[in-house]
Amino acid sequence: MDNKNLNKKQFLIRNTIIAIFGLALFLTLAFSSRNFNEKDMSKESLIPIPIQIENYEGNFTITPETVILISEDEEEMRSVASYLSEFLSPATGFELPVKQNSEENKNSGNILLSLSENSQFQKPEAYTLEVTVENVHLQASTPEGLFRGIQTLRQLLPPEIESDKVQNIEWNVSSGKIEDHPQYSYRGAMLDVSRHFFSVNEVKQYIDFLAAYKMNKLHLHLSDDQGWRIEIKKWPKLTSIGGSREVGDTEGGFYTQEDYKEIVAYAQKHYITVIPEIDMPGHTNAALASYPQLNCDDNAPELYTGIEVGFSSLCVNKEITYEFIDDVISEIAAITPGPYFHIGGDESHATSKEDYNYFINRVQKIVKKYDKEIIGWDEIQTADIEEGVVAQFWHSEENAIAAKKKKAKILMSPSKRAYMDMQYDSLSPLGLHWAAYIEVDSAYNWNPATLVPEIAKEDIVGIEAPLWTETIKDIEDVEYMVFPRLPGYAEIGWSPDSLRDWGEYKVRLGEQYKRFKIMNLNFYESPRVPWEK
Ligand code: TNX
C-alpha cells in the first residue's frame, strides 16, 4: 500500500466520522429546538393540581377548522359543548361548531366530549383529558365532569385565551393525559350581599371566578342586620324597607325572585349549587325594622348601617315569628333547586340559650317540611340537631366537635384560614383582622382533615371560603380579597393533600400573573408569590 492510498483511506474515515458527528449534532439540535417549542403537560401551571398527568410528545392546535364533537346529541351535552365554544370564541375569533360525533367527523383536529360508563368515573366530577397531536378527548360520566375538565383545558391554553379581544397567536395545547377527580364534594365560597349589595351581574362574575377553579357551591348570605336582599312576596316590606340601605348608609338593593332565578340558572350552567342563607334568630335587624310585629315589644327599630354584630333577635316566643319563617323558607325553597337551606344561627348574643335552642329546633322542622337539608354556623349544635345536618365550622372547635358527636357533617370554614374578608397583612387597604391576618401562604397551607385533630376527612363535607362585606363595596374590592386566595381554597378542596406543597404551589400561582392581568383582575400582588411577570 503506498502513501497516497493510505492518505485516501484516512481521508475517507475522517470524513465519515465528521459526517456522523455532524448528523448527530444536527439531530440533537433539531430535537431540542423542537422540545423547546413544545409544551410539556406536566410542567403546566394547573390549579387545582390534577391527580395524575402523563406527558405525550407534540402539541394539539385549535384552528378555525376545529369542531367540538359530542358523543350523544342531547340537550345537556350540547349546552356544555356550547359553553366551550363560546368560551373559546372571543380570544380566538373562531366560531367552533358543535356536532354529534360520527364516522365522517373522525378526521383529526377536533375536540371530542364524551360520556363514559367506565368505572374510573364513579365520582360525578371525575374526568379524563387526553390530548394528542391529532385531537382532544375529554371523557366523564356526567356533563358536570366534562365541565370540570373544560376548566383544565382552559388552563392548558395560552393565557391570552382569557382575553375578550381576538389575539393572533397559535392556540397550542401540550399533549398528554390527565386523570382527575375531587377530594371533597363541597367546594365553595360565600358572598355576603347584605352588608353591601351586589348586583346580579356582579354575582355572575363571582360565579365565573368559582367555576374557573372547579368550585361547585355558592353560598349567598341574603339577610343580616344591615339588609334583607331577597323578595318575599307575602312580606314585601322586607325588601322595600329592609333592603333599602347598606353599610355606610348608602343605597342598598335586593333581588326580585326573578333575579334570584337568573342567578341560580347561571350558577347551574356552571355546575354550581346556590345555597341561600337567611340568618336567624340574630342578625335580623333589617327584618325587625320592616315589621313591628316581629319584635317582642311591637316596636320596629331603626335601620342599621354600622358593622357591629350580636344585638338583634327575632321574638322567639311569638307564633307570628314562625309563620314569617315558614313563608320565607317556603318561597325561597320553591326557587332553589339545590338541596340545602342555610339558617345562619351565628352570634345570637341577644337571644337566651334556652330561647336559641327552642328556636333552632322549630326552624329545623320547617326546613325539613320544605324538603331541604340544613346548614348552620357551628353554634347550631347546641340545639337538638338531627343526623346529617351540616355544621359550618368557623369559630369554635368545641362546637364542631360536639356537632360531630351529634352525627352532623362538618363544613370547614375556619376563620383564621379561610375568611376572605381578613386582611392579608396590617397594610391591606380592605378587610378586617379580628380572626387573623391571612397572607396567601397561610390561606393555602392547611389541611381540612387535620386542622382539628378530632375531626377527620370522613366527617367533613368540604370547604368553604366566606367573603363578608362590611368593608367590601364593589366587584373590584371583591377581586382584591378573593385573588389570589380563592384558587388556593379551590385546590385544598379538590386536590389530594399529598400533592399540595406551598413551595411548589406558589410557583404555579406566580405563573397565573399574565392570566390574571388579561382577565383584568384587581388582584393583590402578594410579596410571598414569585410572580412571573
Ligand atoms: C363574624 S362568621 C360573622 C359575620 C361577620 C364576620 C366578619 C360569622 C358566622 N359571623 O357576621 O360579618 O364575622 O368577619
XYZ file of C-alpha atoms and ligand atoms in Angstrom:
547
model
C 0.000 0.000 0.000
C 1.542 3.266 -0.968
C 1.318 6.518 0.895
C -1.154 8.015 -1.456
C -3.653 5.153 -0.899
C -3.254 5.336 2.861
C -3.951 9.021 2.810
C -7.051 8.478 0.725
C -8.361 5.856 3.195
C -7.600 8.063 6.188
C -9.318 10.910 4.433
C -12.445 8.808 3.901
C -12.540 7.615 7.508
C -12.063 11.130 8.789
C -14.844 12.432 6.592
C -17.187 9.646 7.661
C -16.526 10.422 11.322
C -17.134 14.126 10.719
C -20.349 13.324 8.856
C -21.610 11.069 11.686
C -20.809 13.690 14.308
C -22.376 16.398 12.184
C -25.555 14.399 11.747
C -25.699 13.606 15.479
C -25.230 17.283 16.295
C -27.877 18.279 13.793
C -30.363 15.735 15.176
C -29.716 16.818 18.769
C -30.211 20.454 17.887
C -33.298 19.758 15.805
C -34.761 17.648 18.548
C -34.021 20.029 21.368
C -35.321 23.037 19.485
C -38.494 21.083 18.828
C -38.710 20.342 22.526
C -38.094 23.970 23.210
C -41.172 24.992 21.218
C -43.297 22.238 22.602
C -45.057 22.467 25.898
C -44.733 19.760 28.497
C -48.120 18.971 30.051
C -46.754 18.018 33.453
C -44.986 21.386 33.676
C -48.157 23.381 33.056
C -49.273 25.515 36.000
C -52.661 23.975 36.640
C -54.777 24.980 39.652
C -56.155 22.832 41.269
C -53.318 20.409 40.558
C -54.702 17.252 38.875
C -54.206 13.805 40.382
C -52.229 12.378 37.503
C -50.521 13.754 34.397
C -48.728 11.736 31.734
C -46.741 13.542 29.010
C -47.008 12.776 25.301
C -44.941 14.266 22.521
C -46.177 17.156 20.456
C -48.897 19.759 20.617
C -52.518 19.957 19.617
C -53.558 23.188 17.942
C -57.052 24.637 17.874
C -57.755 26.103 14.435
C -60.798 27.654 12.726
C -61.493 24.161 11.333
C -61.710 22.531 14.759
C -65.118 21.014 15.522
C -66.457 20.287 19.009
C -67.913 16.798 18.870
C -70.314 15.322 21.399
C -70.872 11.611 21.990
C -74.640 11.974 22.375
C -76.830 14.588 20.877
C -78.779 15.598 23.946
C -79.512 18.963 25.494
C -77.073 18.998 28.382
C -74.205 17.752 26.230
C -74.966 20.470 23.689
C -75.036 23.043 26.434
C -71.623 22.026 27.831
C -70.157 21.953 24.320
C -71.631 25.385 23.517
C -70.158 26.702 26.742
C -66.728 25.594 25.485
C -67.303 27.027 22.015
C -68.482 30.369 23.464
C -65.586 30.472 25.886
C -63.053 29.992 23.063
C -64.663 32.446 20.679
C -63.679 35.978 21.859
C -59.900 35.416 22.000
C -59.531 33.003 19.068
C -62.099 34.684 16.844
C -63.252 31.168 15.854
C -66.871 30.082 15.884
C -66.327 26.403 16.544
C -69.418 24.374 15.596
C -70.856 21.678 17.869
C -71.743 18.406 16.118
C -72.623 14.899 17.097
C -69.679 12.552 16.744
C -69.922 10.263 13.721
C -67.608 8.384 11.360
C -67.341 11.263 8.886
C -66.288 13.629 11.679
C -63.484 11.384 12.773
C -60.783 13.281 10.896
C -58.262 14.904 13.136
C -58.136 18.391 14.602
C -61.261 18.101 16.713
C -62.270 18.237 20.369
C -64.400 15.291 21.439
C -66.541 15.418 24.588
C -67.899 12.040 25.532
C -69.819 10.353 28.303
C -68.415 7.082 29.511
C -69.645 4.482 31.978
C -66.094 3.451 32.806
C -65.543 2.581 36.483
C -62.832 5.221 36.833
C -65.582 7.824 36.575
C -67.528 6.807 39.649
C -67.411 10.320 41.044
C -69.720 12.638 39.103
C -66.998 15.266 38.702
C -64.216 12.904 37.619
C -62.823 13.361 34.119
C -60.036 12.238 31.823
C -58.486 14.660 29.378
C -56.345 13.147 26.647
C -54.597 15.460 24.222
C -52.701 14.080 21.232
C -51.283 15.834 18.193
C -54.478 14.796 16.362
C -57.274 15.613 18.814
C -58.523 16.373 22.275
C -60.652 13.767 24.006
C -62.436 14.725 27.206
C -64.352 11.973 28.984
C -66.520 11.836 32.106
C -69.594 10.011 33.349
C -71.621 13.227 33.584
C -71.774 16.597 31.784
C -70.660 18.053 35.114
C -67.417 16.067 34.888
C -66.935 17.368 31.342
C -67.465 20.911 32.595
C -64.731 20.494 35.221
C -62.408 19.043 32.571
C -63.062 22.020 30.288
C -61.590 24.252 33.017
C -58.395 22.194 32.807
C -58.296 22.526 29.018
C -58.764 26.262 29.517
C -55.654 26.471 31.719
C -53.658 24.391 29.227
C -54.271 27.062 26.585
C -52.095 30.200 26.468
C -53.196 32.904 28.967
C -54.359 35.045 26.023
C -57.389 32.727 25.819
C -58.838 34.831 28.681
C -58.870 37.932 26.503
C -62.133 39.399 25.230
C -60.431 40.574 22.020
C -59.083 38.464 19.155
C -55.427 37.517 19.717
C -53.291 36.450 16.788
C -51.389 33.581 18.332
C -51.241 29.808 17.919
C -53.706 28.062 20.192
C -51.448 25.218 21.242
C -52.217 22.693 23.935
C -49.471 20.426 25.229
C -50.291 16.778 24.726
C -50.631 14.153 27.398
C -53.237 12.550 29.576
C -54.794 13.848 32.787
C -56.887 11.735 35.140
C -58.583 13.723 37.821
C -61.326 13.858 40.450
C -62.027 15.914 43.599
C -61.319 15.021 47.228
C -64.367 16.771 48.660
C -67.847 17.051 47.188
C -68.464 20.508 48.686
C -66.055 23.187 47.465
C -67.448 26.646 47.784
C -67.324 30.306 48.568
C -69.779 32.603 50.289
C -70.718 36.123 49.273
C -72.324 38.442 51.831
C -74.746 40.541 49.780
C -76.325 42.018 52.888
C -73.636 44.313 54.334
C -73.104 45.636 50.813
C -75.424 44.757 47.994
C -74.011 43.217 44.807
C -75.905 43.323 41.511
C -76.937 40.215 39.569
C -74.059 40.893 37.175
C -71.542 41.123 39.979
C -72.781 37.820 41.411
C -72.389 36.280 37.950
C -68.770 37.454 37.869
C -68.246 35.841 41.266
C -69.702 32.611 39.844
C -67.214 32.837 36.949
C -64.353 33.014 39.467
C -65.569 29.902 41.299
C -66.193 27.935 38.112
C -62.695 28.625 36.751
C -61.213 26.738 39.704
C -63.751 23.896 39.765
C -65.622 25.123 42.830
C -69.199 23.883 42.954
C -71.076 25.762 45.702
C -72.108 29.409 46.014
C -73.442 30.363 49.442
C -75.366 33.661 49.365
C -75.729 35.436 52.713
C -79.062 37.055 51.849
C -80.055 38.735 55.092
C -78.403 40.401 58.050
C -78.812 43.421 60.301
C -77.896 45.810 57.501
C -80.102 44.493 54.707
C -82.705 41.985 53.535
C -81.868 41.163 49.913
C -84.443 38.708 48.572
C -88.037 39.433 47.618
C -90.602 37.571 49.760
C -93.989 38.100 48.141
C -96.003 37.689 51.346
C -93.756 40.145 53.247
C -92.986 42.940 50.770
C -91.614 45.419 53.300
C -88.647 43.140 53.956
C -87.146 44.487 50.756
C -88.878 47.881 50.367
C -87.743 48.883 53.856
C -85.247 46.207 54.926
C -83.405 46.195 51.601
C -83.220 49.940 51.128
C -79.814 50.733 52.693
C -76.455 49.069 53.330
C -73.335 49.594 55.465
C -72.308 53.266 55.381
C -75.956 54.288 54.802
C -75.633 54.189 51.034
C -78.385 52.887 48.768
C -78.999 49.144 49.179
C -80.876 46.849 46.834
C -82.412 43.415 46.613
C -83.021 40.541 44.215
C -86.533 40.019 42.922
C -87.416 36.332 42.767
C -86.836 36.583 39.013
C -83.325 37.985 39.649
C -82.619 35.159 42.064
C -83.790 32.597 39.492
C -81.448 34.210 36.969
C -78.523 33.801 39.392
C -79.496 30.187 40.094
C -79.769 29.415 36.371
C -76.384 30.996 35.655
C -74.850 29.012 38.522
C -76.454 25.810 37.224
C -74.924 26.388 33.809
C -71.564 26.420 35.610
C -72.459 23.341 37.687
C -72.588 25.400 40.849
C -75.255 24.893 43.508
C -76.655 28.033 45.127
C -77.152 27.844 48.892
C -79.416 30.594 50.212
C -78.887 31.774 53.777
C -81.412 33.595 55.897
C -79.556 34.341 59.108
C -81.645 33.902 62.290
C -82.603 34.416 65.094
C -79.830 37.037 65.436
C -78.519 39.231 62.595
C -82.128 40.190 61.882
C -82.353 43.949 62.371
C -83.395 44.570 58.755
C -86.429 42.256 59.167
C -87.255 43.677 62.599
C -87.124 47.222 61.168
C -89.507 46.230 58.365
C -92.268 44.623 60.502
C -93.007 45.844 64.073
C -94.933 42.624 64.836
C -91.723 40.575 64.641
C -90.428 42.436 67.722
C -91.342 41.270 71.236
C -92.434 44.828 72.099
C -94.068 45.502 68.703
C -91.722 48.407 68.136
C -89.673 48.411 64.946
C -86.069 49.517 65.438
C -84.345 51.925 63.038
C -82.482 50.552 60.038
C -78.887 49.767 60.956
C -75.905 50.673 58.755
C -72.957 50.136 61.114
C -70.833 46.983 61.413
C -71.409 45.761 64.976
C -72.827 42.249 65.419
C -74.868 40.381 68.015
C -77.514 42.922 69.072
C -80.701 41.793 67.314
C -83.069 38.830 67.723
C -86.373 37.668 66.307
C -89.017 37.283 69.020
C -88.659 33.587 69.778
C -91.873 33.256 71.797
C -94.300 34.739 69.297
C -96.178 32.458 66.879
C -96.022 35.081 64.130
C -92.243 34.587 64.070
C -92.721 31.000 62.875
C -95.430 31.955 60.375
C -92.984 34.502 58.994
C -90.156 31.955 58.803
C -92.453 29.388 57.196
C -93.358 31.872 54.437
C -89.750 32.900 53.881
C -88.437 29.346 53.687
C -91.338 28.174 51.554
C -90.864 30.941 48.952
C -87.080 30.593 48.788
C -87.136 26.774 48.769
C -89.534 26.875 45.809
C -86.978 28.701 43.655
C -83.891 26.876 44.936
C -83.210 23.617 43.095
C -80.200 22.757 45.290
C -80.698 20.522 48.344
C -79.577 22.990 51.050
C -81.066 25.825 53.073
C -78.717 27.752 55.385
C -80.371 29.018 58.580
C -77.409 31.045 59.905
C -77.664 30.795 63.684
C -74.387 32.606 64.467
C -73.679 35.200 67.131
C -77.196 35.313 68.570
C -75.929 37.157 71.619
C -79.274 38.897 72.139
C -81.164 35.579 72.432
C -81.035 33.486 75.628
C -79.505 29.991 75.298
C -82.835 28.392 76.057
C -84.702 30.522 73.514
C -81.987 29.899 70.948
C -82.217 26.118 71.195
C -86.024 26.171 71.162
C -85.909 28.390 68.073
C -83.372 26.290 66.136
C -85.337 23.107 66.910
C -88.514 24.627 65.489
C -86.846 26.117 62.431
C -85.197 22.780 61.726
C -88.660 21.236 61.353
C -89.805 23.979 58.988
C -86.789 23.492 56.716
C -87.440 19.739 56.606
C -91.082 20.378 55.729
C -89.838 22.063 52.546
C -87.527 19.157 51.790
C -84.275 20.976 52.264
C -81.169 19.927 54.153
C -79.981 22.244 56.899
C -76.699 24.077 57.070
C -75.990 26.382 60.009
C -72.964 28.101 61.568
C -71.277 25.919 64.209
C -73.329 27.357 67.105
C -76.430 25.436 65.946
C -75.006 22.284 67.533
C -76.323 23.454 70.940
C -79.849 22.614 69.712
C -81.119 19.073 69.038
C -79.750 18.940 65.546
C -80.624 15.878 63.523
C -78.183 13.456 61.982
C -76.788 14.723 58.669
C -77.261 18.426 59.394
C -74.239 20.384 58.181
C -72.469 22.476 60.838
C -70.256 25.118 59.288
C -67.137 25.373 61.446
C -65.988 28.989 61.522
C -65.042 29.786 65.052
C -65.436 27.196 67.801
C -63.617 23.858 67.659
C -65.677 22.823 70.649
C -68.878 23.365 68.670
C -67.508 21.492 65.687
C -66.516 18.501 67.813
C -69.886 18.482 69.603
C -71.647 18.674 66.230
C -69.700 15.658 65.006
C -70.790 13.731 68.123
C -74.380 14.507 67.141
C -73.629 12.960 63.731
C -73.629 16.270 61.923
C -71.345 16.723 58.915
C -68.746 19.440 59.131
C -68.146 22.164 56.560
C -64.709 23.675 57.084
C -64.549 27.491 57.092
C -62.007 28.219 59.828
C -61.951 32.000 60.200
C -58.190 32.064 60.863
C -57.504 30.419 57.490
C -60.489 30.617 55.186
C -62.069 34.051 55.762
C -61.528 36.035 52.610
C -62.591 39.243 54.368
C -59.497 39.089 56.576
C -56.691 41.491 55.630
C -53.583 39.950 54.084
C -51.430 41.987 56.462
C -51.677 45.158 58.528
C -51.252 47.301 55.406
C -54.155 45.810 53.427
C -56.463 48.670 52.449
C -59.588 46.468 52.764
C -60.815 43.877 55.210
C -60.892 43.179 58.928
C -58.435 41.309 61.145
C -60.341 40.063 64.187
C -59.580 36.418 63.309
C -56.111 36.808 61.773
C -54.110 38.390 59.002
C -54.290 35.811 56.232
C -51.435 36.024 53.738
C -51.639 33.817 50.665
C -49.393 31.122 52.187
C -51.423 30.935 55.388
C -54.634 30.672 53.338
C -53.176 27.706 51.435
C -51.086 25.907 53.997
C -53.596 23.851 55.981
C -55.398 20.587 55.682
C -59.129 20.376 56.454
C -58.692 16.750 57.574
C -56.091 17.527 60.261
C -56.826 21.111 61.330
C -58.989 19.987 64.257
C -57.494 16.687 65.464
C -60.882 15.228 66.465
C -62.342 15.897 63.025
C -61.299 13.562 60.242
C -61.755 13.567 56.497
C -64.839 11.332 56.657
C -66.591 13.822 58.976
C -66.112 16.658 56.502
C -68.318 17.549 53.517
C -65.799 20.014 52.235
C -64.503 23.542 52.453
C -65.997 26.986 52.011
C -64.271 30.366 51.973
C -66.643 33.139 53.087
C -66.398 36.747 51.944
C -68.089 39.057 54.443
C -68.515 42.513 53.014
C -68.519 45.110 55.779
C -65.542 46.788 54.043
C -66.088 45.410 50.532
C -68.187 47.677 48.314
C -67.950 46.543 44.706
C -66.585 43.824 42.442
C -63.088 45.404 42.302
C -62.932 45.124 46.103
C -64.200 41.541 45.859
C -61.442 40.702 43.361
C -58.798 42.141 45.656
C -59.837 39.942 48.580
C -60.538 36.827 46.544
C -57.460 36.856 44.279
C -55.139 35.220 44.813
C -56.541 33.317 47.816
C -59.506 31.664 46.093
C -57.512 29.393 43.730
C -55.749 28.032 46.840
C -59.034 27.204 48.596
C -60.199 25.517 45.417
C -57.060 23.385 45.405
C -57.480 22.459 49.084
C -60.947 21.140 48.270
C -60.070 19.407 45.006
C -56.521 18.034 45.151
C -55.170 15.290 47.430
C -53.171 16.631 50.350
C -50.173 14.550 49.271
C -49.859 16.705 46.122
C -50.066 20.010 47.950
C -46.952 21.918 48.904
C -46.704 25.698 49.309
C -43.175 25.870 47.854
C -44.362 24.275 44.631
C -47.826 25.857 44.621
C -46.502 29.412 44.878
C -44.624 28.911 41.615
C -47.784 27.668 39.896
C -49.694 30.616 41.347
C -46.984 33.046 40.224
C -47.419 31.692 36.692
C -51.006 32.981 36.724
C -49.773 36.591 36.613
C -50.320 37.113 32.902
C -53.669 35.305 33.007
C -54.894 37.454 35.928
C -53.784 40.597 34.071
C -55.579 39.544 30.899
C -58.675 38.710 32.984
C -58.412 42.298 34.240
C -58.470 41.203 37.866
C -57.722 43.686 40.598
C -55.641 41.119 42.470
C -53.309 41.502 45.450
C -49.693 41.114 44.305
C -48.529 39.330 47.416
C -44.760 39.597 48.001
C -44.792 35.927 49.010
C -45.600 34.795 45.480
C -42.868 34.735 42.771
C -44.992 36.450 40.112
C -43.951 35.506 36.591
C -44.279 38.990 35.071
C -68.441 37.093 62.014
S -68.588 34.480 60.747
C -69.680 36.890 61.471
C -70.199 37.839 60.468
C -69.246 38.968 60.217
C -67.842 38.437 60.177
C -66.823 39.458 59.812
C -69.992 34.568 61.239
C -70.737 33.345 61.229
N -70.423 35.756 61.665
O -71.445 38.322 60.855
O -69.573 39.564 59.008
O -67.535 37.906 61.432
O -65.587 38.866 59.607
